[in-house]
XYZ file of C-alpha atoms in Angstrom:
123
model
C 30.067 6.478 -19.633
C 32.508 7.532 -18.178
C 32.615 11.379 -16.593
C 35.474 14.211 -17.714
C 37.890 15.330 -15.151
C 35.748 18.197 -14.403
C 32.502 16.120 -14.152
C 33.667 13.970 -11.965
C 35.105 16.990 -9.773
C 31.158 18.257 -9.807
C 30.108 14.413 -8.760
C 32.222 14.174 -5.913
C 30.709 17.409 -4.393
C 27.297 16.150 -5.185
C 28.234 13.078 -3.648
C 29.234 14.701 -0.259
C 25.979 16.607 -0.180
C 23.729 13.757 -1.292
C 21.327 16.227 -2.721
C 22.051 20.227 -4.080
C 21.322 23.143 -5.968
C 23.321 25.022 -8.038
C 24.343 27.717 -5.930
C 25.039 25.073 -3.420
C 27.600 23.316 -5.658
C 29.551 26.972 -6.136
C 30.010 27.410 -2.818
C 31.946 24.245 -3.125
C 34.198 25.409 -5.923
C 37.493 27.317 -4.428
C 38.349 30.403 -5.635
C 38.645 31.479 -8.170
C 34.804 29.482 -8.792
C 33.841 28.685 -12.499
C 31.665 30.498 -14.137
C 27.633 29.560 -13.479
C 27.485 29.095 -16.880
C 30.610 26.119 -16.851
C 28.798 24.558 -13.666
C 24.994 24.675 -15.703
C 27.187 22.972 -18.781
C 28.512 20.279 -16.671
C 25.291 19.950 -14.793
C 23.507 19.358 -18.169
C 25.925 17.217 -19.820
C 25.967 14.691 -16.441
C 22.628 14.388 -16.614
C 22.142 13.300 -20.140
C 24.761 10.651 -19.223
C 22.110 9.182 -16.440
C 24.761 9.901 -13.493
C 22.102 12.614 -12.085
C 18.485 13.743 -11.475
C 16.889 16.574 -10.450
C 13.708 17.861 -8.512
C 11.708 21.433 -9.080
C 11.683 23.575 -6.976
C 9.824 26.560 -8.083
C 12.226 28.081 -10.882
C 14.859 25.776 -9.430
C 16.401 22.544 -9.692
C 18.153 20.656 -6.949
C 20.597 17.937 -8.354
C 20.682 14.017 -6.843
C 23.243 11.759 -7.903
C 21.755 8.548 -10.187
C 24.886 6.270 -9.093
C 26.995 5.918 -5.899
C 30.344 6.864 -6.042
C 31.469 3.384 -5.133
C 29.369 1.866 -8.236
C 31.147 4.619 -10.377
C 34.472 3.561 -9.567
C 34.176 0.087 -9.206
C 32.874 -0.083 -12.935
C 35.320 2.414 -13.784
C 38.191 0.276 -12.669
C 36.394 -2.860 -13.872
C 36.938 -0.620 -17.539
C 40.516 -0.026 -16.720
C 40.965 -3.357 -15.974
C 39.266 -5.148 -19.050
C 40.957 -2.155 -21.355
C 44.813 -2.240 -19.414
C 45.327 -5.263 -17.977
C 43.989 -8.282 -19.907
C 40.726 -8.299 -17.972
C 42.478 -9.591 -15.613
C 42.208 -8.519 -11.717
C 45.026 -10.448 -11.073
C 47.266 -8.773 -13.325
C 46.047 -4.895 -11.961
C 47.072 -6.158 -8.358
C 50.284 -7.212 -9.389
C 50.767 -4.074 -11.075
C 49.630 -1.651 -7.939
C 51.643 -3.631 -5.582
C 54.797 -3.691 -7.207
C 54.144 0.218 -9.138
C 53.187 1.957 -6.418
C 54.924 3.043 -3.725
C 53.057 1.441 -0.687
C 55.309 1.364 2.643
C 55.432 -2.177 4.012
C 52.345 -1.494 6.733
C 50.084 -0.463 3.311
C 50.893 -3.921 2.052
C 50.673 -5.562 5.343
C 47.258 -3.952 5.526
C 46.305 -5.293 2.072
C 47.252 -7.996 2.998
C 44.721 -8.498 5.702
C 41.971 -7.140 3.499
C 42.947 -9.940 1.445
C 42.653 -12.664 3.801
C 39.277 -11.105 4.781
C 37.820 -11.322 1.377
C 39.084 -15.093 1.439
C 37.740 -16.255 4.593
C 34.399 -14.379 3.736
C 34.087 -16.479 0.440
C 35.183 -19.479 1.998
C 31.667 -19.292 4.254
């Protein structure tokens, strides 16, 4: 299950903070800040999707991510590859390297990452 853009933004704040109360999350937004009811609704939707949990302290809730940012985006990327690149990571990599404006140094760094992964899989 995926998050909307506004839900991803809120999760981004929560991933950064690790744990947060509603007030702390509100402080993360730039001005003009969304209404507190909007953030409360987003938190409820994210919770219903299973991405966060909370602990009650008196009459406040402290929210905590259930899934890591890395795991969320890895899953999101897997879905993208399945749905748009015939379930082929190679097709995705080919598209990525030819369709983005990577500099020569970025491509060389990417090569180092691939070479490192090849070495680790050979062990």
